[in-house]
Backbone as numpy.savetxt, mean C-alpha at the origin, in Angstrom:
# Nx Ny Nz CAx CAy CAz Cx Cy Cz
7.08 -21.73 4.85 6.39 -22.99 4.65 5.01 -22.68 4.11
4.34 -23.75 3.14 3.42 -23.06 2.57 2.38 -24.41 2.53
1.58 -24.40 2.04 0.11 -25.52 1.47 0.92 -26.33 0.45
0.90 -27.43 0.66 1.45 -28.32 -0.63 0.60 -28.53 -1.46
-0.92 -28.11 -1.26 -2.06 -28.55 -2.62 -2.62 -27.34 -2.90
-2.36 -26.22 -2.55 -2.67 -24.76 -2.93 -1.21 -24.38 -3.85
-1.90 -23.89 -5.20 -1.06 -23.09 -5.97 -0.33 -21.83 -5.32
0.87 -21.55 -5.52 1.48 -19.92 -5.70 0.32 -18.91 -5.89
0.46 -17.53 -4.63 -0.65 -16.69 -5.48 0.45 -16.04 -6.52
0.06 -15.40 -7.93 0.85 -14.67 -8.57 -0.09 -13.56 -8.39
1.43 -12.66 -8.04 0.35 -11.12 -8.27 0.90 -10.46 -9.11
-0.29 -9.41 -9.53 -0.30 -8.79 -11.16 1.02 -7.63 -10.90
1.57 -7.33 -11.96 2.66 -5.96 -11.71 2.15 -4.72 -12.42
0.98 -4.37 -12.25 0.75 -2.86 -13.22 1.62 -2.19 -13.22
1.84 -1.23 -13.87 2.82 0.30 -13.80 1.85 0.78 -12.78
2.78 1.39 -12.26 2.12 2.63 -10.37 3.12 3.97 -10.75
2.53 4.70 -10.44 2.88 5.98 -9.65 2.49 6.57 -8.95
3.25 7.29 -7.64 2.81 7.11 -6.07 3.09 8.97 -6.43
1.78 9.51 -5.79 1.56 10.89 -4.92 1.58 10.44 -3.92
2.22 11.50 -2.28 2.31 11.93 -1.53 3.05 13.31 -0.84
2.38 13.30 0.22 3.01 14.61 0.62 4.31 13.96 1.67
4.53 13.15 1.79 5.90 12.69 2.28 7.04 12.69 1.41
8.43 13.33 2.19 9.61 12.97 1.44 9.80 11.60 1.21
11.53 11.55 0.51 12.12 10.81 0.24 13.56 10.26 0.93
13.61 9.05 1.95 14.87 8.51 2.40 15.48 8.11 0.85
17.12 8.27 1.35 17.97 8.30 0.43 17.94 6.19 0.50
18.14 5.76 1.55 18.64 4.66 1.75 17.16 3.68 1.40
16.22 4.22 1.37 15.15 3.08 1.33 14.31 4.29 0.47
14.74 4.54 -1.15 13.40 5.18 -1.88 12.41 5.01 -2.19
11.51 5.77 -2.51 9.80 4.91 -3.16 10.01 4.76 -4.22
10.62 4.79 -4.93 10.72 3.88 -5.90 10.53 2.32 -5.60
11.05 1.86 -4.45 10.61 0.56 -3.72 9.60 0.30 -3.96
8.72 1.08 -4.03 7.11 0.45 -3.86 6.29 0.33 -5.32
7.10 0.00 -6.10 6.49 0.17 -7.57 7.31 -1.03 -8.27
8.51 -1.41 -7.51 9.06 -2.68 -8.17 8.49 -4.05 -7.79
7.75 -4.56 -7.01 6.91 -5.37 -6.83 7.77 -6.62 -6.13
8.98 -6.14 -5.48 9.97 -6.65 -4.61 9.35 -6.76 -3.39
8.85 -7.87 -3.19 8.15 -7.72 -1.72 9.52 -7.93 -0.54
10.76 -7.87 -0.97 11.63 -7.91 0.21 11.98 -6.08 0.25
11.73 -5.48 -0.41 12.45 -4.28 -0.36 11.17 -3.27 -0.02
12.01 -1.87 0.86 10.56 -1.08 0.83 10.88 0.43 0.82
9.46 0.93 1.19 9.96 2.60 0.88 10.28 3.17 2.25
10.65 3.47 3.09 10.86 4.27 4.13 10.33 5.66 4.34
9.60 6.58 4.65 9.55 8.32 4.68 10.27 8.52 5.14
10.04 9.82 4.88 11.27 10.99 5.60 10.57 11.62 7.24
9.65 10.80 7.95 9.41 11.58 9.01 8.29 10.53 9.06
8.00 10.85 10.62 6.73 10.18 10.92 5.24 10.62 10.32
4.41 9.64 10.40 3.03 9.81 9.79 1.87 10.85 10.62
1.22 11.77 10.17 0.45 12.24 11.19 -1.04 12.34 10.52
-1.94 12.60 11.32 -3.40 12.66 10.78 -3.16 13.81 9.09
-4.47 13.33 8.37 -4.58 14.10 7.00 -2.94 13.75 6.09
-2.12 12.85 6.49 -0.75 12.45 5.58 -1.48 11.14 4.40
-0.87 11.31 3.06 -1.76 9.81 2.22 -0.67 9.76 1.31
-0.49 8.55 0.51 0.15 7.93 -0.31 -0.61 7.54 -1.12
-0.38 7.68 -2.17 -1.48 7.14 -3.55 -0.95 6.86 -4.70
-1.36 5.55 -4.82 -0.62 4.40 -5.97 -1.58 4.68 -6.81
-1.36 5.70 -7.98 -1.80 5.69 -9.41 -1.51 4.60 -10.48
-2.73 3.97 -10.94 -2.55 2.86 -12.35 -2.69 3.59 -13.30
-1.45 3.36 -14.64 -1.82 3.83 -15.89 -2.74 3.86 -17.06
-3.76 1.83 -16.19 -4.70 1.70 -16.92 -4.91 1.13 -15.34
-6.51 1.39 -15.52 -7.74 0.38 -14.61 -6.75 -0.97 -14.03
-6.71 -1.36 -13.06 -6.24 -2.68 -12.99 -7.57 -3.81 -12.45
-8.12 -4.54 -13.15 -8.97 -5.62 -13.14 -8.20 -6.77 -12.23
-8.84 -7.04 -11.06 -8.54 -7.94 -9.89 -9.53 -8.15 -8.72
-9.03 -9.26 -8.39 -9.88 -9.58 -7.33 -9.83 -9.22 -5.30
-8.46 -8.65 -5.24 -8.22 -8.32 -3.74 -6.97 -7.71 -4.27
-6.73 -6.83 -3.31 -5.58 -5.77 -2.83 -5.01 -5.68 -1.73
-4.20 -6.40 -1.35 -3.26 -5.73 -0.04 -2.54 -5.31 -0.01
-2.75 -4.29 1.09 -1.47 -3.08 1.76 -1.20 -3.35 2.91
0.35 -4.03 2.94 0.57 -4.22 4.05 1.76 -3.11 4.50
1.79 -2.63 5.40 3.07 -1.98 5.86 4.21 -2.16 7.29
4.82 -1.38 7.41 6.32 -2.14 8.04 7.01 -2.62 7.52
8.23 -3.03 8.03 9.25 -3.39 7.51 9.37 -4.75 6.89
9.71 -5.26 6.15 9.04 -6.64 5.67 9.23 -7.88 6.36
8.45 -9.04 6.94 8.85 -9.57 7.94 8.99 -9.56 9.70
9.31 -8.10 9.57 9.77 -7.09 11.04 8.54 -6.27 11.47
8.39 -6.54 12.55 6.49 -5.36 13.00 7.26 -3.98 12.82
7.89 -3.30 12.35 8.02 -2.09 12.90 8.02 -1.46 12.09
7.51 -0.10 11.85 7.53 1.25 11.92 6.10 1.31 10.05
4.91 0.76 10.94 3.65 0.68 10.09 2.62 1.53 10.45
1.97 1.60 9.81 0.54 2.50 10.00 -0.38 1.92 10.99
0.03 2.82 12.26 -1.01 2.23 13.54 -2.67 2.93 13.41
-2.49 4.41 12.72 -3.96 4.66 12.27 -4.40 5.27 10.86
-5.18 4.49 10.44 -5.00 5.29 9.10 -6.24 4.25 8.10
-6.82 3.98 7.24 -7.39 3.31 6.35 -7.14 3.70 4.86
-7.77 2.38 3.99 -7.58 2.34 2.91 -8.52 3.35 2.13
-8.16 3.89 0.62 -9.66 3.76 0.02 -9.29 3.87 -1.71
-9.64 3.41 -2.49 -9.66 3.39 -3.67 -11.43 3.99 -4.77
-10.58 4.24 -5.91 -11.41 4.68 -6.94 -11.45 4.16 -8.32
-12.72 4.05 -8.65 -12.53 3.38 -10.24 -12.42 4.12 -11.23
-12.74 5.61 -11.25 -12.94 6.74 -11.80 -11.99 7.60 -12.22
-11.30 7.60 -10.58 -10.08 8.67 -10.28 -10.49 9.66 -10.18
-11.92 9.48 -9.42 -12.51 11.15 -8.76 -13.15 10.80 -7.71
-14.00 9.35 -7.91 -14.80 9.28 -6.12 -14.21 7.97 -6.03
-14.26 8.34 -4.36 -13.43 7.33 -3.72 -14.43 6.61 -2.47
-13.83 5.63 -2.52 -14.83 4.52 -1.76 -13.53 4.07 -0.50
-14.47 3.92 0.57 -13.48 3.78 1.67 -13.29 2.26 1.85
-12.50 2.00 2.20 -12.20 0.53 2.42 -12.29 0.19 4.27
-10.86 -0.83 4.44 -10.60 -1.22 5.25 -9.43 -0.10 5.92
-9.58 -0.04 7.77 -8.83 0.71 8.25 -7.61 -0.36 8.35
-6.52 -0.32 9.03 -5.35 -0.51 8.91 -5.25 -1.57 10.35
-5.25 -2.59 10.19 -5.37 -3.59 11.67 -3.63 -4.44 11.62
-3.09 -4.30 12.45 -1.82 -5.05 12.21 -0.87 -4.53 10.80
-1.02 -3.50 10.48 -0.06 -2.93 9.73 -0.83 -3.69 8.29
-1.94 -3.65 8.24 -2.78 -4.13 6.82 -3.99 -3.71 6.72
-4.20 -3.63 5.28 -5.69 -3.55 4.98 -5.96 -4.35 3.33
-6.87 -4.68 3.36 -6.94 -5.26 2.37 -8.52 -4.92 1.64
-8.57 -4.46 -0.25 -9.68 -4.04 -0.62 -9.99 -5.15 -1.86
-11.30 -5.49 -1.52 -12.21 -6.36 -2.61 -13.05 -5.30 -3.70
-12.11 -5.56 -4.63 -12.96 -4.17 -5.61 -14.07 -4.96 -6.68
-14.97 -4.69 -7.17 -15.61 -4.97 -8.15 -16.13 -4.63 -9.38
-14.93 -3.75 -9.53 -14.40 -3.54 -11.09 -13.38 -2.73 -10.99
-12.88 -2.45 -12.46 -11.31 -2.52 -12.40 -11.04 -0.89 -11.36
-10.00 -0.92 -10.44 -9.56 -0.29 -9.67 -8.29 0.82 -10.68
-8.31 2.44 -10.56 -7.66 2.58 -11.00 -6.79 3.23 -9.95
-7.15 3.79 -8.45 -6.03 4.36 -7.72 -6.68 3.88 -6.41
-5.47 4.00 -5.90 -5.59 3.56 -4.30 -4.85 4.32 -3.54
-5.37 4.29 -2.25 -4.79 5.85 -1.74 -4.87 5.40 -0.11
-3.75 5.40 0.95 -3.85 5.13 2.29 -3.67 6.74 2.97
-4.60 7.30 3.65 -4.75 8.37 4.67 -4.66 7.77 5.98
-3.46 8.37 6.17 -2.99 8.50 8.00 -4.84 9.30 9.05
-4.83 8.42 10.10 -5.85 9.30 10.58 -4.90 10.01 12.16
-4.17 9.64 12.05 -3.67 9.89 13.53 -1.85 9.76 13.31
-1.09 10.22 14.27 0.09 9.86 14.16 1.08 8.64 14.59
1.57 8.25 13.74 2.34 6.98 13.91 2.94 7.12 15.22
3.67 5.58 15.30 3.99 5.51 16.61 5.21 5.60 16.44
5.95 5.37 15.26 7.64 5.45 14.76 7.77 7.05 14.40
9.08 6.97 14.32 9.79 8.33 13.27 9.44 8.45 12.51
9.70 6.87 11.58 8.88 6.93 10.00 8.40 5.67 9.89
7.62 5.64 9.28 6.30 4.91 8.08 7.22 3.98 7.14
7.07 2.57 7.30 7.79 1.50 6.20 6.50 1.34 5.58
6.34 1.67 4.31 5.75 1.07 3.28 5.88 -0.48 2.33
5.15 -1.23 1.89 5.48 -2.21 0.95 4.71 -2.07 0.07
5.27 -3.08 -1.05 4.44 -2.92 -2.80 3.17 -3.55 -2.15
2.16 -2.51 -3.15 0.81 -3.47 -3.38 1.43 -5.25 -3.55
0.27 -5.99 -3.06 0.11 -7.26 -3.42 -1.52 -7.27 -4.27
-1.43 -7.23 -5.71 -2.82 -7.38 -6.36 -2.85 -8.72 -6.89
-3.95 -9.59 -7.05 -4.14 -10.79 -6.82 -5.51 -10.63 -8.33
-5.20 -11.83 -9.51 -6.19 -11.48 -10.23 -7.35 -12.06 -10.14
């Protein structure tokens, strides 16, 4: 159910490509997290522990106004980043810290175009594994 006098947000679909030092589940790949399917997601191959990060590379700058990362399963509280924060770069060399991870989210207000974004585990999850979802970028 939604606002009947508030528009749809549309969010932007850049091209991404994701570094991490986490594997790959066969049944839920990261490839998930680059199709902009907010019902579908990436799963790891193991639980999250301090110094673990995921990083959504843009092919160009993406110009926007907010970023969220939400994680878990979509809909379902389970198996999200209980410690960990955001941080992104416009450069793709210094990185600016964002928001830590409250309820399986964080969300970054950039003010100019963002070209990577990157979530570092600070501690270890509370699941086996880490459900990821697509960026939501908002222009």
């Amino acid at each position: 159910v939604g606002a009947s006098n508030l528009p749809p947000i549309e969010y932007m679909t850049p091209e991404v490509f994701i570094e991490t030092n986490f594997g790959e589940s066969k049944s839920f790949p990261m490839k998930n997290i680059g199709d902009y399917n907010f019902n579908s997601y990436w799963r790891t191959d193991r639980t999250g522990k301090a110094g673990d990060y995921i990083v959504y590379n843009f092919n160009e700058a993406v110009d926007c106004s907010k970023i969220t990362l939400i994680t878990g399963i979509p809909n379902i509280d389970l198996y999200g980043i209980t410690d960990g924060y955001v941080e992104y770069t416009y450069n793709g060399k210094d990185w600016i810290k964002g928001e830590e991870f409250i309820d399986n989210k964080a969300v970054i207000l950039p003010d100019s175009p963002v070209k990577s974004v990157r979530i570092v585990f600070t501690n270890s999850t509370d699941a086996l594994t880490v459900a990821i979802q697509d960026l939501r970028i908002e222009k």
